[in-house]
mmCIF file of C-alpha atoms in Angstrom:
data_model
loop_
_atom_site.group_PDB
_atom_site.id
_atom_site.type_symbol
_atom_site.label_atom_id
_atom_site.label_comp_id
_atom_site.label_asym_id
_atom_site.label_seq_id
_atom_site.Cartn_x
_atom_site.Cartn_y
_atom_site.Cartn_z
ATOM 1 C CA UNK E 1 -8.054 -4.846 67.848
ATOM 2 C CA UNK E 2 -6.115 -8.077 67.502
ATOM 3 C CA UNK E 3 -3.594 -8.694 64.750
ATOM 4 C CA UNK E 4 -5.065 -10.507 61.754
ATOM 5 C CA UNK E 5 -3.249 -12.592 59.158
ATOM 6 C CA UNK E 6 -5.205 -11.857 55.947
ATOM 7 C CA UNK E 7 -3.814 -15.024 54.321
ATOM 8 C CA UNK E 8 -5.792 -17.083 56.856
ATOM 9 C CA UNK E 9 -9.140 -15.430 56.137
ATOM 10 C CA UNK E 10 -11.853 -17.571 54.583
ATOM 11 C CA UNK E 11 -15.636 -17.549 54.396
ATOM 12 C CA UNK E 12 -17.319 -18.574 57.651
ATOM 13 C CA UNK E 13 -20.499 -20.643 57.313
ATOM 14 C CA UNK E 14 -23.703 -20.739 59.348
ATOM 15 C CA UNK E 15 -24.172 -21.576 62.227
ATOM 16 C CA UNK E 16 -20.833 -20.104 63.384
ATOM 17 C CA UNK E 17 -21.625 -17.700 66.287
ATOM 18 C CA UNK E 18 -19.557 -14.847 64.755
ATOM 19 C CA UNK E 19 -22.376 -14.474 62.206
ATOM 20 C CA UNK E 20 -24.731 -13.526 65.059
ATOM 21 C CA UNK E 21 -22.352 -10.934 66.549
ATOM 22 C CA UNK E 22 -23.117 -7.228 66.547
ATOM 23 C CA UNK E 23 -19.850 -5.793 65.243
ATOM 24 C CA UNK E 24 -17.913 -2.888 66.721
ATOM 25 C CA UNK E 25 -16.935 0.250 64.776
ATOM 26 C CA UNK E 26 -13.305 0.480 63.769
ATOM 27 C CA UNK E 27 -11.610 3.289 65.739
ATOM 28 C CA UNK E 28 -9.312 4.119 62.807
ATOM 29 C CA UNK E 29 -8.438 2.984 59.305
ATOM 30 C CA UNK E 30 -5.017 1.365 59.682
ATOM 31 C CA UNK E 31 -2.758 -0.473 57.256
ATOM 32 C CA UNK E 32 -4.072 -3.706 58.762
ATOM 33 C CA UNK E 33 -7.673 -2.685 58.010
ATOM 34 C CA UNK E 34 -6.720 -1.790 54.430
ATOM 35 C CA UNK E 35 -4.912 -5.114 53.940
ATOM 36 C CA UNK E 36 -7.839 -7.095 55.363
ATOM 37 C CA UNK E 37 -10.311 -5.168 53.182
ATOM 38 C CA UNK E 38 -8.270 -5.894 50.054
ATOM 39 C CA UNK E 39 -8.129 -9.589 50.995
ATOM 40 C CA UNK E 40 -11.901 -9.574 51.540
ATOM 41 C CA UNK E 41 -12.342 -8.227 48.004
ATOM 42 C CA UNK E 42 -10.234 -11.113 46.672
ATOM 43 C CA UNK E 43 -12.299 -13.643 48.631
ATOM 44 C CA UNK E 44 -15.584 -12.056 47.465
ATOM 45 C CA UNK E 45 -14.553 -12.090 43.807
ATOM 46 C CA UNK E 46 -13.232 -15.669 43.997
ATOM 47 C CA UNK E 47 -16.419 -16.980 45.659
ATOM 48 C CA UNK E 48 -17.977 -15.349 43.497
ATOM 49 C CA UNK E 49 -20.225 -12.919 45.332
ATOM 50 C CA UNK E 50 -21.463 -9.332 45.221
ATOM 51 C CA UNK E 51 -20.616 -8.502 48.827
ATOM 52 C CA UNK E 52 -18.781 -9.772 51.886
ATOM 53 C CA UNK E 53 -18.939 -8.507 55.470
ATOM 54 C CA UNK E 54 -16.156 -8.765 58.051
ATOM 55 C CA UNK E 55 -18.005 -11.270 60.287
ATOM 56 C CA UNK E 56 -18.222 -13.574 57.254
ATOM 57 C CA UNK E 57 -14.428 -13.921 57.474
ATOM 58 C CA UNK E 58 -14.444 -14.170 61.274
ATOM 59 C CA UNK E 59 -13.886 -10.520 62.231
ATOM 60 C CA UNK E 60 -16.254 -8.513 64.462
ATOM 61 C CA UNK E 61 -15.563 -5.293 62.531
ATOM 62 C CA UNK E 62 -18.081 -2.869 61.014
ATOM 63 C CA UNK E 63 -16.702 -3.228 57.507
ATOM 64 C CA UNK E 64 -17.960 -4.726 54.282
ATOM 65 C CA UNK E 65 -16.965 -4.845 50.637
ATOM 66 C CA UNK E 66 -19.300 -4.775 47.680
ATOM 67 C CA UNK E 67 -19.118 -4.920 43.904
ATOM 68 C CA UNK E 68 -22.218 -4.720 41.741
ATOM 69 C CA UNK E 69 -20.854 -4.328 38.209
ATOM 70 C CA UNK E 70 -22.490 -2.126 35.620
ATOM 71 C CA UNK E 71 -25.004 -4.112 33.578
ATOM 72 C CA UNK E 72 -24.597 -3.057 29.934
ATOM 73 C CA UNK E 73 -27.985 -4.618 29.117
ATOM 74 C CA UNK E 74 -29.729 -2.360 31.664
ATOM 75 C CA UNK E 75 -30.288 1.112 30.219
ATOM 76 C CA UNK E 76 -30.965 2.435 33.737
ATOM 77 C CA UNK E 77 -27.672 1.098 35.143
ATOM 78 C CA UNK E 78 -25.363 3.960 36.170
ATOM 79 C CA UNK E 79 -22.178 4.453 38.110
ATOM 80 C CA UNK E 80 -22.151 8.184 38.709
ATOM 81 C CA UNK E 81 -24.720 10.438 40.236
ATOM 82 C CA UNK E 82 -26.081 13.337 38.256
ATOM 83 C CA UNK E 83 -28.781 15.919 39.059
ATOM 84 C CA UNK E 84 -31.375 14.187 36.888
ATOM 85 C CA UNK E 85 -30.674 10.724 38.287
ATOM 86 C CA UNK E 86 -29.004 10.771 41.724
ATOM 87 C CA UNK E 87 -29.321 7.047 42.437
ATOM 88 C CA UNK E 88 -26.413 4.662 41.839
ATOM 89 C CA UNK E 89 -27.125 1.161 40.576
ATOM 90 C CA UNK E 90 -23.567 -0.179 40.268
ATOM 91 C CA UNK E 91 -19.995 0.229 41.518
ATOM 92 C CA UNK E 92 -17.158 0.927 39.064
ATOM 93 C CA UNK E 93 -14.893 -1.398 41.054
ATOM 94 C CA UNK E 94 -15.050 -3.307 44.333
ATOM 95 C CA UNK E 95 -15.736 -0.777 47.079
ATOM 96 C CA UNK E 96 -14.921 -0.833 50.796
ATOM 97 C CA UNK E 97 -17.402 0.535 53.366
ATOM 98 C CA UNK E 98 -15.944 1.116 56.846
ATOM 99 C CA UNK E 99 -18.284 1.888 59.767
ATOM 100 C CA UNK E 100 -21.261 2.160 57.384
ATOM 101 C CA UNK E 101 -24.544 3.735 58.449
ATOM 102 C CA UNK E 102 -27.678 3.254 56.360
ATOM 103 C CA UNK E 103 -30.434 5.854 56.314
ATOM 104 C CA UNK E 104 -33.335 7.256 54.302
ATOM 105 C CA UNK E 105 -34.901 4.028 53.052
ATOM 106 C CA UNK E 106 -37.194 4.774 50.121
ATOM 107 C CA UNK E 107 -40.389 2.916 49.396
ATOM 108 C CA UNK E 108 -41.588 0.782 47.900
ATOM 109 C CA UNK E 109 -40.345 -2.260 49.766
ATOM 110 C CA UNK E 110 -39.673 -5.020 47.247
ATOM 111 C CA UNK E 111 -39.144 -8.750 47.751
ATOM 112 C CA UNK E 112 -36.358 -10.330 45.720
ATOM 113 C CA UNK E 113 -34.457 -13.587 45.989
ATOM 114 C CA UNK E 114 -31.164 -13.339 47.889
ATOM 115 C CA UNK E 115 -28.406 -15.777 48.670
ATOM 116 C CA UNK E 116 -25.459 -15.534 51.036
ATOM 117 C CA UNK E 117 -21.885 -16.789 50.885
ATOM 118 C CA UNK E 118 -22.221 -17.903 54.538
ATOM 119 C CA UNK E 119 -25.350 -19.931 53.742
ATOM 120 C CA UNK E 120 -24.305 -21.972 50.698
ATOM 121 C CA UNK E 121 -27.105 -23.117 48.390
ATOM 122 C CA UNK E 122 -29.766 -21.278 50.411
ATOM 123 C CA UNK E 123 -31.854 -18.530 48.835
ATOM 124 C CA UNK E 124 -35.086 -16.864 49.813
ATOM 125 C CA UNK E 125 -37.323 -13.903 49.148
ATOM 126 C CA UNK E 126 -36.227 -10.931 51.252
ATOM 127 C CA UNK E 127 -38.259 -7.699 51.500
ATOM 128 C CA UNK E 128 -36.101 -4.562 51.427
ATOM 129 C CA UNK E 129 -36.570 -0.876 50.619
ATOM 130 C CA UNK E 130 -35.899 -0.218 46.931
ATOM 131 C CA UNK E 131 -33.398 2.586 47.642
ATOM 132 C CA UNK E 132 -31.137 3.530 50.560
ATOM 133 C CA UNK E 133 -28.435 6.033 51.511
ATOM 134 C CA UNK E 134 -25.098 4.963 52.970
ATOM 135 C CA UNK E 135 -22.467 6.962 54.846
ATOM 136 C CA UNK E 136 -19.112 5.283 55.449
ATOM 137 C CA UNK E 137 -15.353 5.721 55.460
ATOM 138 C CA UNK E 138 -13.189 4.686 52.523
ATOM 139 C CA UNK E 139 -9.736 3.066 52.695
ATOM 140 C CA UNK E 140 -8.119 6.472 53.229
ATOM 141 C CA UNK E 141 -10.396 7.076 56.229
ATOM 142 C CA UNK E 142 -12.336 9.766 54.349
ATOM 143 C CA UNK E 143 -16.110 9.911 54.786
ATOM 144 C CA UNK E 144 -18.400 9.534 51.793
ATOM 145 C CA UNK E 145 -22.139 9.384 51.182
ATOM 146 C CA UNK E 146 -24.017 7.665 48.363
ATOM 147 C CA UNK E 147 -27.581 6.724 47.521
ATOM 148 C CA UNK E 148 -28.400 3.600 45.541
ATOM 149 C CA UNK E 149 -31.343 1.699 44.176
ATOM 150 C CA UNK E 150 -31.906 -1.801 42.894
ATOM 151 C CA UNK E 151 -29.342 -4.546 43.417
ATOM 152 C CA UNK E 152 -26.680 -2.195 44.819
ATOM 153 C CA UNK E 153 -29.090 -0.908 47.497
ATOM 154 C CA UNK E 154 -30.045 -4.505 48.288
ATOM 155 C CA UNK E 155 -26.363 -5.500 48.572
ATOM 156 C CA UNK E 156 -25.644 -2.647 51.015
ATOM 157 C CA UNK E 157 -28.620 -3.650 53.179
ATOM 158 C CA UNK E 158 -27.677 -7.341 53.119
ATOM 159 C CA UNK E 159 -24.061 -6.655 54.132
ATOM 160 C CA UNK E 160 -25.068 -4.087 56.782
ATOM 161 C CA UNK E 161 -27.374 -6.728 58.286
ATOM 162 C CA UNK E 162 -24.325 -8.976 58.760
ATOM 163 C CA UNK E 163 -22.706 -6.236 60.860
ATOM 164 C CA UNK E 164 -25.668 -6.469 63.249
ATOM 165 C CA UNK E 165 -25.734 -10.276 63.382
ATOM 166 C CA UNK E 166 -28.775 -10.506 61.097
ATOM 167 C CA UNK E 167 -28.908 -13.198 58.402
ATOM 168 C CA UNK E 168 -31.213 -13.658 55.426
ATOM 169 C CA UNK E 169 -32.861 -16.454 57.441
ATOM 170 C CA UNK E 170 -34.164 -13.742 59.785
ATOM 171 C CA UNK E 171 -35.690 -11.674 56.962
ATOM 172 C CA UNK E 172 -37.091 -14.422 54.727
ATOM 173 C CA UNK E 173 -40.768 -14.769 54.045
ATOM 174 C CA UNK E 174 -42.402 -17.646 55.938
ATOM 175 C CA UNK E 175 -42.713 -19.615 52.708
ATOM 176 C CA UNK E 176 -39.009 -19.169 51.891
ATOM 177 C CA UNK E 177 -38.031 -20.158 55.438
ATOM 178 C CA UNK E 178 -40.109 -23.319 55.182
ATOM 179 C CA UNK E 179 -38.586 -24.145 51.777
ATOM 180 C CA UNK E 180 -34.980 -23.934 53.091
ATOM 181 C CA UNK E 181 -35.562 -25.595 56.463
ATOM 182 C CA UNK E 182 -33.903 -28.903 55.528
ATOM 183 C CA UNK E 183 -30.861 -27.141 53.989
ATOM 184 C CA UNK E 184 -30.454 -25.086 57.182
ATOM 185 C CA UNK E 185 -30.680 -28.237 59.296
ATOM 186 C CA UNK E 186 -28.022 -29.862 57.099
ATOM 187 C CA UNK E 187 -25.644 -26.945 57.763
ATOM 188 C CA UNK E 188 -26.354 -27.200 61.494
ATOM 189 C CA UNK E 189 -25.785 -30.964 61.450
ATOM 190 C CA UNK E 190 -22.499 -30.574 59.535
ATOM 191 C CA UNK E 191 -21.357 -28.104 62.215
ATOM 192 C CA UNK E 192 -22.312 -30.522 65.007
ATOM 193 C CA UNK E 193 -25.171 -28.356 66.268
ATOM 194 C CA UNK E 194 -27.934 -30.916 65.575
#
């Protein structure tokens, strides 16, 4: 792992090749990893966004941050699991997920509009399982497991896709892809690809 200056981190935009990189697991949670993760939270909140993956700031690490705040208007929004309702819908504060693994997708699959900080001004309908389980390490290097539904589950899946080099462009419906084609070409042209 190379040394990273967190002050130099910024959001990387499509079509930068790092966004197509399958990221490597972090062998350990070091002070550097913790510092980078905290800086990623700052960048995510300033953007503003709900999640940010390491490749979006130029790092090929299996790490992302996420914050889906509790929605007081949503009576089903909950932070803590309980026996009657084991699915999370929000995070109490920005959360770091190191070496995350998603499992147990629950049907139905639902299509919702998603955007991405690395694809400014581009949104599209993305089909994803309604609920998912995540296992990851926290900033102390301790493993944890959670299950979420709704926007939080969608955020986890979106950010985990980044760790495998998958973008929302790859998951969009054909109609959404057609609708954003000129915006994608503009990003490519600005980067000197077209």
